[in-house]
Amino acid sequence: MSILVVGSVAFDTLKTPYGERKKILGGAATYFSLSASYFAKVRVVGVVGDDFTPEHEAVLTRRGIDIRGLEHASGKTFHWGGEYGENLSEAKTHFTDLNVFENFTPKIPTAYDDSRFLFLANIQPELQLDVRRKMPRVALVGGDTMNLWINIKRSELLETLKEVDILLINDGEAKLLASEHSLVLAARKILTMGPKSLVIKHGEYGATIFFNDGSHPFRAPALPIAEVHDPTGAGDTFAGGFMGYLASQPEITPAVLKQAMFYGGVMGSFTVERFGPERLMSLTREEIDERFNFFRTLTHLD
Amino acid sequence: MSILVVGSVAFDTLKTPYGERKKILGGAATYFSLSASYFAKVRVVGVVGDDFTPEHEAVLTRRGIDIRGLEHASGKTFHWGGEYGENLSEAKTHFTDLNVFENFTPKIPTAYDDSRFLFLANIQPELQLDVRRKMPRVALVGGDTMNLWINIKRSELLETLKEVDILLINDGEAKLLASEHSLVLAARKILTMGPKSLVIKHGEYGATIFFNDGSHPFRAPALPIAEVHDPTGAGDTFAGGFMGYLASQPEITPAVLKQAMFYGGVMGSFTVERFGPERLMSLTREEIDERFNFFRTLTHLD
């Protein structure tokens, strides 16, 4: 079953303690779709510029990702620049050049109308809302955002959140969005803004899903990793594994949601092994299942 | 089976976003022994001053804790003062008045000679080593320390660590001790300093146990809590639940160690509900088991 994702398809220029890369393939929708492609059919809505080459496209199409909704516009591809210090949990953004995303009006190919799920990956909240309104019949809307939009487009974001069923953000974003110091209090507040469930990702410490219907929260682990080379896209990758797994199941039950939390962490653990989305380009189902079993061993009592 | 604990029995003066307390009962050995008392027989070695009253003693004896090894000396009881900001993970120490602990030479009552386990709770490393050497026949030595000793008594601490089988410290302490930014690299280094296993506690994100024999690490959760009133003693409480559970089992197997990781988190989750060690004074086995089951539901796939 299929997922439509809208979000940045971009270039990243980044620096971590393990090295630097200039204008490598990146973007929230890129990481999301590569990750989800191991579980479900993924369709991308976005826009790239003249500097986006056939080689870049092939990275997506080789994974069976449907990029008919990825427009080509005159101008430059979205370009993000950032840096990670020794504390790899937070990127310091140097620049976010929206470029062709600045004046982008998403057009949904008719072929995408029957998408079962929608994921509003990280991009301006108005764009997210626009796509959501163009896809009224999806069964589930997932979403992500970042501190930039929480800070500079809060009211637009709050409008968008009313239409999101499940929001996936990190600790810092949750506390910023809710103006709370406590994760649990932040979750309670965010669960009144629209989302029925909320996944808060704690970087190297895993992730927690909270529900607004009184169900107990659930915590999934992250893998203890000696050297994270590049944490870029780990969160988007988590979302892709999470939503992708959900899309692969006939019904979304509590058991399925818990498995999805594990698969999100599993996929995230691959992304951070190398720079950019490289590791996601050539995983096998076997590697994913092996990692999933390791995650179970990591957390389950005998 | 019994555990001997040496560590501070003290007064704490503290401030959290939820209030202030002056000279309330505290200390690493206090929290440890109260916690462990729900699982095993606990014996305390330490020293208190003239300001330590029968009411304070009763808190320990009511839980069946053997305090024949708790000396009374002329002078003031150990007194720690600190504060927690909105970020409750790290206490800012205002003062650490060793007082009667300054010139304390531990004497082990003969009745304690048959203690099965030894826990070197947080106190000067030379005192920890002294007690360890006076208890050569214990089956297992656990230990804890804090940033203060890592910074000002590093060489004494390194001597002590050679005699510790299992060390329980938090993220910041692990990275400081190992001079590493990565938790996993820190763990690897610490596992060459003496300990065969290392528990690193991540505060609200749970804890991870690492082994130096090639066994896989294991991660236990912490409880998502809306309002942590006072995090003081949570780590010592974890250690008490962990060691206490180990002491209650006939053999220390991998399965038992994993359960112990859960019980550590379970006990810690009670401590932080109220100021000081209050919550630990009157728990029931039922409450502990119920919380344990919740921890399982929190993390286990169906």
XYZ file of C-alpha atoms in Angstrom:
604
model
C 0.000 0.000 0.000
C 1.201 3.435 -0.881
C 2.435 6.525 0.895
C 2.599 9.972 -0.634
C 5.321 12.123 0.865
C 5.774 15.840 0.377
C 8.901 17.441 1.711
C 12.287 18.738 0.784
C 14.331 16.953 -1.844
C 17.537 18.800 -1.433
C 21.265 19.148 -1.207
C 23.007 19.157 2.148
C 26.317 20.769 2.947
C 27.386 19.485 6.288
C 30.202 19.037 8.740
C 30.444 16.460 11.509
C 33.405 15.431 13.667
C 33.984 12.724 11.040
C 34.267 14.943 7.978
C 32.619 17.398 5.625
C 30.429 17.008 2.568
C 29.318 19.626 0.066
C 25.996 19.448 -1.772
C 25.241 15.819 -1.196
C 21.775 14.424 -1.771
C 19.511 15.074 1.189
C 16.176 16.443 2.210
C 13.408 15.161 4.448
C 11.453 13.527 1.613
C 14.590 11.859 0.313
C 15.418 10.168 3.604
C 11.778 9.366 4.269
C 11.147 7.806 0.895
C 14.363 5.774 0.805
C 13.567 4.390 4.240
C 9.889 3.695 3.550
C 10.706 2.089 0.195
C 11.766 -1.077 2.009
C 8.197 -1.506 3.276
C 5.750 0.163 0.897
C 5.251 1.977 -2.405
C 6.327 5.594 -2.012
C 5.333 8.563 -4.135
C 7.133 11.875 -3.868
C 5.726 15.365 -4.303
C 8.308 18.119 -4.337
C 10.451 20.261 -6.587
C 14.079 20.293 -7.628
C 16.148 22.712 -9.710
C 18.468 22.578 -12.683
C 21.316 21.271 -10.562
C 19.444 18.062 -9.731
C 20.909 15.475 -12.079
C 19.702 12.132 -13.483
C 22.194 10.464 -11.158
C 20.437 12.061 -8.176
C 17.058 10.926 -9.529
C 18.335 7.421 -9.996
C 19.040 7.121 -6.282
C 15.285 7.340 -5.743
C 14.052 5.421 -8.767
C 16.451 2.534 -8.128
C 14.489 1.984 -4.910
C 11.215 1.880 -6.855
C 10.197 5.327 -5.590
C 7.640 7.024 -7.824
C 8.925 10.519 -8.609
C 6.309 11.619 -11.136
C 5.228 14.164 -8.534
C 8.754 15.582 -8.270
C 8.711 18.715 -10.424
C 11.648 20.275 -12.139
C 11.800 24.066 -11.964
C 14.263 26.638 -13.181
C 16.575 27.603 -10.435
C 18.499 25.886 -7.682
C 17.497 22.879 -5.634
C 16.726 23.460 -1.928
C 20.044 23.616 -0.102
C 20.594 23.148 3.622
C 23.877 23.805 5.382
C 24.687 22.797 8.917
C 27.178 21.487 11.375
C 27.306 19.038 14.295
C 29.654 19.534 17.180
C 30.843 16.752 19.446
C 27.286 16.610 20.725
C 25.682 15.026 17.692
C 22.097 15.412 18.841
C 21.516 18.899 17.503
C 22.520 20.319 14.154
C 23.482 23.952 14.021
C 21.881 25.283 10.847
C 24.103 27.647 8.908
C 21.680 28.261 6.048
C 18.375 27.056 4.635
C 18.065 28.160 1.005
C 14.532 27.218 -0.006
C 15.369 28.101 -3.630
C 12.803 26.441 -5.926
C 10.715 25.471 -2.888
C 10.169 29.135 -2.126
C 7.410 29.639 -4.688
C 6.421 26.035 -5.087
C 2.765 25.145 -5.489
C 2.411 21.376 -5.155
C 0.543 19.578 -7.935
C -0.592 16.085 -7.130
C -0.473 13.709 -10.124
C -3.839 12.001 -10.632
C -2.005 8.707 -10.372
C -1.312 9.578 -6.717
C -4.969 10.132 -5.783
C -5.360 6.636 -4.377
C -2.458 6.957 -1.934
C -3.423 5.267 1.315
C -1.244 7.378 3.611
C 0.166 10.884 3.455
C 3.365 12.028 5.089
C 3.997 15.741 5.439
C 7.758 15.684 5.804
C 9.673 18.747 6.960
C 8.929 21.743 4.731
C 7.056 25.048 5.200
C 3.781 24.355 7.047
C 1.692 26.121 4.376
C 2.978 23.673 1.775
C 2.172 20.773 4.071
C -1.370 22.013 4.596
C -1.814 22.633 0.878
C -0.947 19.046 0.036
C -3.081 17.709 2.869
C -6.111 19.563 1.510
C -5.449 18.147 -1.957
C -5.503 14.601 -0.542
C -8.783 14.400 1.382
C -9.265 10.652 1.136
C -6.046 9.356 2.716
C -6.517 7.018 5.681
C -3.725 8.503 7.790
C -1.751 11.744 7.821
C 1.693 11.733 9.367
C 3.798 14.846 9.818
C 7.084 16.331 10.905
C 8.409 19.836 11.386
C 11.491 21.580 12.731
C 12.450 24.330 15.158
C 12.739 26.811 12.274
C 9.011 26.588 11.465
C 7.997 26.406 15.127
C 9.816 29.702 15.603
C 9.009 31.664 12.452
C 5.736 30.142 11.184
C 3.993 29.079 14.347
C 0.454 30.049 13.402
C 0.728 28.374 9.986
C 2.103 25.296 11.720
C -0.759 25.231 14.219
C -3.213 25.279 11.317
C -1.406 22.392 9.686
C -1.271 20.370 12.905
C -5.066 20.323 13.075
C -4.907 18.051 10.029
C -2.141 15.738 11.224
C -3.064 12.389 12.769
C 0.396 11.429 13.924
C 3.241 13.872 14.504
C 6.871 12.732 14.737
C 9.291 15.297 16.205
C 12.248 15.339 18.540
C 12.598 16.325 22.213
C 13.705 19.874 21.558
C 10.965 20.485 19.003
C 8.296 19.055 21.319
C 9.331 21.266 24.232
C 9.609 24.315 21.979
C 6.248 23.718 20.327
C 4.479 23.194 23.663
C 6.528 25.683 25.700
C 7.086 22.985 28.309
C 10.208 21.658 30.065
C 8.692 18.254 30.691
C 8.373 15.830 27.781
C 5.174 14.328 29.139
C 3.540 17.727 29.672
C 4.695 18.755 26.192
C 3.126 15.605 24.753
C -0.182 16.228 26.511
C -0.338 19.736 25.114
C 0.586 18.737 21.567
C -2.082 16.025 21.672
C -4.683 18.822 21.938
C -3.380 20.555 18.801
C -4.715 18.007 16.313
C -2.558 14.877 16.385
C -4.092 11.785 17.981
C -0.673 10.320 18.503
C 2.731 11.823 18.940
C 6.139 10.214 18.509
C 8.905 12.062 20.313
C 12.373 11.001 19.180
C 15.178 11.192 21.723
C 18.122 10.736 19.370
C 20.522 8.167 20.783
C 18.030 7.289 23.543
C 15.226 5.999 21.341
C 11.688 7.251 20.902
C 8.366 7.344 22.749
C 4.852 7.309 21.334
C 2.069 9.057 23.249
C -1.668 8.773 22.587
C -4.536 11.133 23.310
C -7.053 8.377 23.991
C -5.667 7.285 27.352
C -3.582 4.400 25.990
C -0.226 3.858 27.679
C 2.856 5.315 26.020
C 5.401 2.988 24.406
C 9.156 3.366 24.238
C 11.396 1.922 21.546
C 15.184 1.885 21.758
C 17.924 3.329 19.629
C 21.022 1.308 18.910
C 24.113 2.043 21.027
C 26.566 3.115 18.350
C 30.260 3.777 18.907
C 30.675 6.349 16.170
C 27.797 8.159 14.537
C 29.354 9.543 11.372
C 26.454 11.723 10.271
C 23.138 12.013 12.103
C 21.533 13.974 9.250
C 18.216 12.516 8.202
C 17.970 10.067 11.100
C 14.614 11.473 12.140
C 13.215 11.450 8.601
C 14.497 7.917 8.234
C 12.740 6.937 11.456
C 9.512 8.383 10.071
C 9.979 6.463 6.823
C 10.501 3.161 8.601
C 7.590 3.888 10.929
C 5.086 4.974 8.271
C 6.395 2.440 5.765
C 5.840 -0.425 8.165
C 2.348 0.864 9.008
C 1.525 1.011 5.295
C 2.647 -2.591 4.868
C 0.129 -3.900 7.416
C -3.566 -4.572 6.763
C -4.660 -2.812 9.961
C -3.130 -0.318 12.386
C -3.411 -2.019 15.760
C -1.500 -1.208 18.991
C 0.786 -4.167 18.243
C 1.483 -2.816 14.767
C 2.241 0.659 16.137
C 4.790 -0.811 18.536
C 6.474 -2.769 15.765
C 6.524 0.432 13.707
C 8.333 2.212 16.560
C 10.979 -0.493 16.422
C 11.312 -0.362 12.635
C 11.696 3.408 12.800
C 14.665 3.027 15.125
C 16.058 0.164 13.043
C 16.076 2.249 9.874
C 17.487 5.274 11.708
C 20.343 3.158 13.005
C 21.450 2.397 9.435
C 21.357 6.000 8.198
C 23.779 7.304 10.798
C 26.478 4.776 9.899
C 27.564 6.791 6.879
C 27.347 10.285 5.433
C 24.109 11.319 3.792
C 21.584 8.675 2.709
C 24.221 6.304 1.399
C 23.459 3.418 3.743
C 19.773 3.521 2.821
C 20.508 3.020 -0.840
C 21.415 -0.640 -0.655
C 20.020 -2.371 2.408
C 18.639 -5.863 2.257
C 15.521 -7.183 3.935
C 17.826 -9.575 5.757
C 19.897 -6.769 7.268
C 16.737 -4.992 8.386
C 15.306 -8.108 10.002
C 18.614 -8.894 11.694
C 18.760 -5.389 13.121
C 15.138 -5.663 14.258
C 15.955 -8.856 16.125
C 18.924 -7.144 17.721
C 16.626 -4.336 18.877
C 14.387 -6.933 20.484
C 17.335 -8.597 22.235
C 18.440 -5.132 23.344
C 15.241 -4.496 25.275
C 13.274 -7.642 25.970
C 13.463 -9.700 29.128
C 13.817 -13.411 28.512
C 21.079 -12.629 50.965
C 22.849 -9.577 52.227
C 24.443 -6.452 50.834
C 26.840 -4.220 52.692
C 26.737 -0.636 51.540
C 29.218 2.078 52.406
C 28.415 5.612 51.375
C 27.107 8.918 52.580
C 24.301 9.028 55.093
C 23.589 12.686 55.008
C 21.408 15.725 54.992
C 20.438 17.374 51.735
C 19.509 20.980 51.239
C 17.995 21.277 47.828
C 15.917 23.330 45.468
C 13.961 22.116 42.475
C 11.333 23.877 40.346
C 8.806 22.291 42.735
C 10.136 23.659 46.007
C 12.937 23.781 48.509
C 13.973 21.575 51.420
C 16.541 22.209 54.102
C 18.509 19.432 55.794
C 16.304 16.552 54.815
C 17.496 12.970 55.110
C 19.610 11.993 52.131
C 22.889 10.475 51.079
C 23.861 7.783 48.628
C 23.778 4.965 51.195
C 20.404 6.108 52.460
C 18.744 5.950 49.063
C 20.567 2.762 48.155
C 19.656 0.931 51.330
C 16.013 2.016 51.364
C 15.655 0.846 47.774
C 17.527 -2.434 48.230
C 15.627 -3.186 51.435
C 12.630 -4.299 49.376
C 14.716 -7.118 47.912
C 17.468 -8.095 50.329
C 19.006 -7.621 53.761
C 21.026 -4.412 53.792
C 23.816 -3.433 56.160
C 25.139 0.100 56.299
C 28.659 1.292 57.013
C 29.022 5.021 57.441
C 29.120 7.799 59.981
C 26.700 10.445 61.188
C 27.061 13.377 63.551
C 25.305 14.751 66.604
C 22.532 16.232 64.499
C 21.383 12.818 63.289
C 18.368 11.999 65.438
C 16.596 8.780 66.436
C 13.796 9.791 64.053
C 16.301 9.795 61.188
C 17.613 6.386 62.257
C 14.104 5.000 62.443
C 13.617 5.708 58.735
C 16.282 3.094 58.066
C 15.490 0.611 60.846
C 11.773 0.594 60.013
C 12.802 -0.929 56.679
C 14.797 -3.636 58.451
C 18.112 -2.043 57.490
C 20.975 -3.062 59.782
C 22.729 0.099 60.962
C 25.142 -1.399 63.475
C 27.878 -0.281 61.078
C 26.644 3.323 61.117
C 28.918 5.108 63.571
C 28.068 8.177 65.553
C 30.819 10.768 65.737
C 31.084 14.187 67.326
C 30.421 16.827 64.785
C 27.977 17.402 61.971
C 26.495 14.896 59.609
C 27.597 15.041 55.929
C 25.622 17.833 54.282
C 25.085 18.317 50.561
C 23.499 21.382 49.028
C 22.381 21.661 45.439
C 19.867 22.923 42.985
C 18.095 21.711 39.840
C 17.050 24.078 37.103
C 14.277 23.376 34.640
C 16.585 20.757 33.193
C 16.312 18.213 35.977
C 19.016 15.873 34.692
C 21.956 17.591 36.369
C 22.201 18.926 39.891
C 24.285 22.014 40.433
C 26.187 21.368 43.642
C 26.414 24.396 45.908
C 28.330 22.689 48.692
C 29.536 19.276 49.853
C 30.391 19.424 53.550
C 31.966 16.052 54.319
C 31.899 16.907 58.038
C 32.249 13.665 60.037
C 33.033 11.756 56.831
C 36.195 13.822 56.425
C 38.243 11.843 58.882
C 36.183 8.692 58.887
C 37.899 5.334 59.041
C 35.314 2.644 58.319
C 35.043 -0.201 60.828
C 33.214 -3.269 59.624
C 31.218 -5.027 62.355
C 32.121 -8.730 62.564
C 28.444 -9.474 62.037
C 28.832 -8.008 58.527
C 31.689 -10.322 57.502
C 29.404 -12.753 55.736
C 27.850 -10.124 53.466
C 27.351 -11.625 50.042
C 27.631 -8.394 48.070
C 29.320 -5.070 48.620
C 28.153 -1.749 47.230
C 30.539 1.187 47.287
C 28.033 4.012 47.075
C 29.118 7.551 46.313
C 31.754 8.734 48.789
C 35.490 9.531 48.594
C 37.213 6.814 46.531
C 39.783 6.130 49.275
C 36.980 5.238 51.678
C 35.435 2.960 49.072
C 38.741 1.173 48.523
C 39.323 0.883 52.258
C 36.012 -0.897 52.772
C 36.567 -3.102 49.740
C 39.883 -4.288 51.149
C 38.228 -5.054 54.476
C 35.657 -7.281 52.698
C 37.747 -9.680 50.618
C 35.221 -12.523 50.486
C 32.229 -10.789 48.910
C 30.925 -12.387 45.728
C 30.293 -9.100 43.903
C 31.436 -5.504 44.283
C 29.218 -2.756 42.878
C 30.200 0.880 42.851
C 29.200 4.418 42.056
C 30.977 7.762 41.973
C 30.315 11.350 40.951
C 31.863 14.096 38.861
C 33.404 15.645 41.988
C 35.657 12.615 42.613
C 36.354 12.093 38.903
C 37.651 15.652 38.841
C 39.513 16.040 42.133
C 40.460 12.458 43.112
C 40.936 10.777 39.780
C 43.972 8.660 40.649
C 42.383 7.425 43.892
C 39.243 6.618 41.915
C 41.193 4.676 39.304
C 42.712 2.577 42.090
C 39.283 1.885 43.486
C 37.824 0.988 40.097
C 40.290 -1.875 39.761
C 38.352 -3.544 42.570
C 34.851 -2.851 41.273
C 33.016 -5.592 39.359
C 30.056 -3.498 38.274
C 30.052 0.272 38.063
C 26.823 2.298 37.882
C 27.213 5.921 36.784
C 25.397 8.407 34.597
C 26.078 9.657 31.056
C 27.986 12.753 32.101
C 30.128 10.840 34.566
C 30.918 8.126 32.030
C 32.022 10.629 29.401
C 34.033 12.627 31.954
C 35.732 9.550 33.378
C 36.640 8.187 29.939
C 37.264 11.557 28.248
C 34.981 10.466 25.425
C 32.025 12.124 23.679
C 30.491 8.830 22.641
C 28.742 6.715 25.283
C 29.792 3.461 23.647
C 33.440 4.511 23.377
C 33.286 5.704 26.994
C 31.895 2.334 28.042
C 34.620 0.440 26.215
C 37.292 2.470 27.937
C 35.773 2.150 31.405
C 35.514 -1.607 30.926
C 39.330 -1.699 30.810
C 39.637 0.100 34.164
C 38.470 -2.812 36.307
C 34.706 -3.224 36.027
C 33.480 -6.234 34.064
C 30.147 -4.579 33.556
C 29.050 -0.997 33.438
C 25.589 0.463 33.853
C 25.222 3.923 32.358
C 22.094 5.736 33.536
C 20.501 8.202 31.133
C 18.126 9.889 33.551
C 14.675 10.155 32.012
C 15.780 7.990 29.082
C 16.555 4.827 31.018
C 19.811 2.936 31.415
C 22.151 0.690 29.449
C 24.367 -2.113 30.685
C 27.619 -2.879 28.832
C 29.831 -5.932 29.313
C 33.527 -6.472 28.682
C 33.139 -10.108 27.637
C 31.552 -9.452 24.249
C 27.948 -9.888 25.408
C 25.417 -7.556 23.818
C 24.403 -4.451 25.745
C 20.921 -4.225 27.241
C 18.708 -1.171 27.613
C 16.025 -0.694 30.233
C 13.515 2.142 30.191
C 12.697 4.933 32.558
C 9.107 5.876 33.231
C 7.718 8.873 31.327
C 6.800 11.158 34.209
C 4.887 14.417 33.876
C 6.415 16.143 36.873
C 9.609 15.007 38.538
C 9.468 16.756 41.885
C 12.957 15.897 43.061
C 15.458 13.790 41.127
C 17.856 13.578 44.093
C 18.883 10.028 44.840
C 17.341 8.545 41.716
C 20.658 7.032 40.668
C 21.401 5.627 44.124
C 17.873 4.248 44.187
C 18.462 2.608 40.821
C 21.593 0.993 42.192
C 19.688 -0.226 45.239
C 16.956 -1.826 43.177
C 19.532 -3.304 40.814
C 21.862 -4.747 43.453
C 18.993 -5.641 45.741
C 17.311 -7.693 43.058
C 20.629 -9.398 42.189
C 21.111 -10.279 45.864
C 17.643 -11.840 45.981
C 18.448 -14.337 43.225
C 20.344 -17.624 43.643
C 22.523 -16.961 40.587
C 23.502 -13.947 38.484
C 22.572 -14.940 34.951
C 22.065 -12.676 31.905
C 18.306 -12.952 32.446
C 18.697 -11.888 36.073
C 20.863 -8.916 35.095
C 18.201 -7.733 32.662
C 15.490 -8.010 35.297
C 17.768 -6.095 37.659
C 18.038 -3.292 35.086
C 14.256 -3.083 35.079
C 13.960 -3.133 38.864
C 16.546 -0.355 39.083
C 14.415 1.842 36.876
C 11.257 0.829 38.720
C 12.659 1.890 42.074
C 14.084 5.110 40.631
C 10.681 5.998 39.234
C 9.213 5.984 42.764
C 11.922 8.147 44.336
C 11.414 11.064 41.989
C 7.704 11.352 42.764
C 8.361 13.193 46.017
C 11.066 15.164 47.782
C 13.893 13.248 49.366
C 13.522 9.526 50.067
C 9.938 9.824 51.262
C 8.386 7.597 48.607
C 10.847 4.803 49.378
C 9.816 4.676 52.999
C 6.478 2.984 52.489
C 6.255 1.114 49.213
C 4.529 -2.226 48.953
C 5.668 -5.264 47.032
C 2.437 -4.920 45.090
C 3.243 -1.390 43.949
C 6.712 -2.497 42.872
C 5.397 -5.435 40.882
C 2.699 -3.319 39.290
C 5.289 -0.771 38.209
C 7.530 -3.560 36.902
C 4.675 -4.848 34.770
C 4.091 -1.341 33.479
C 7.756 -1.114 32.498
C 7.349 -4.333 30.559
C 4.253 -3.043 28.764
C 6.165 0.161 28.071
C 8.833 -1.628 26.066
C 7.805 -5.084 24.977
C 6.276 -5.983 21.646
C 3.226 -8.202 21.939
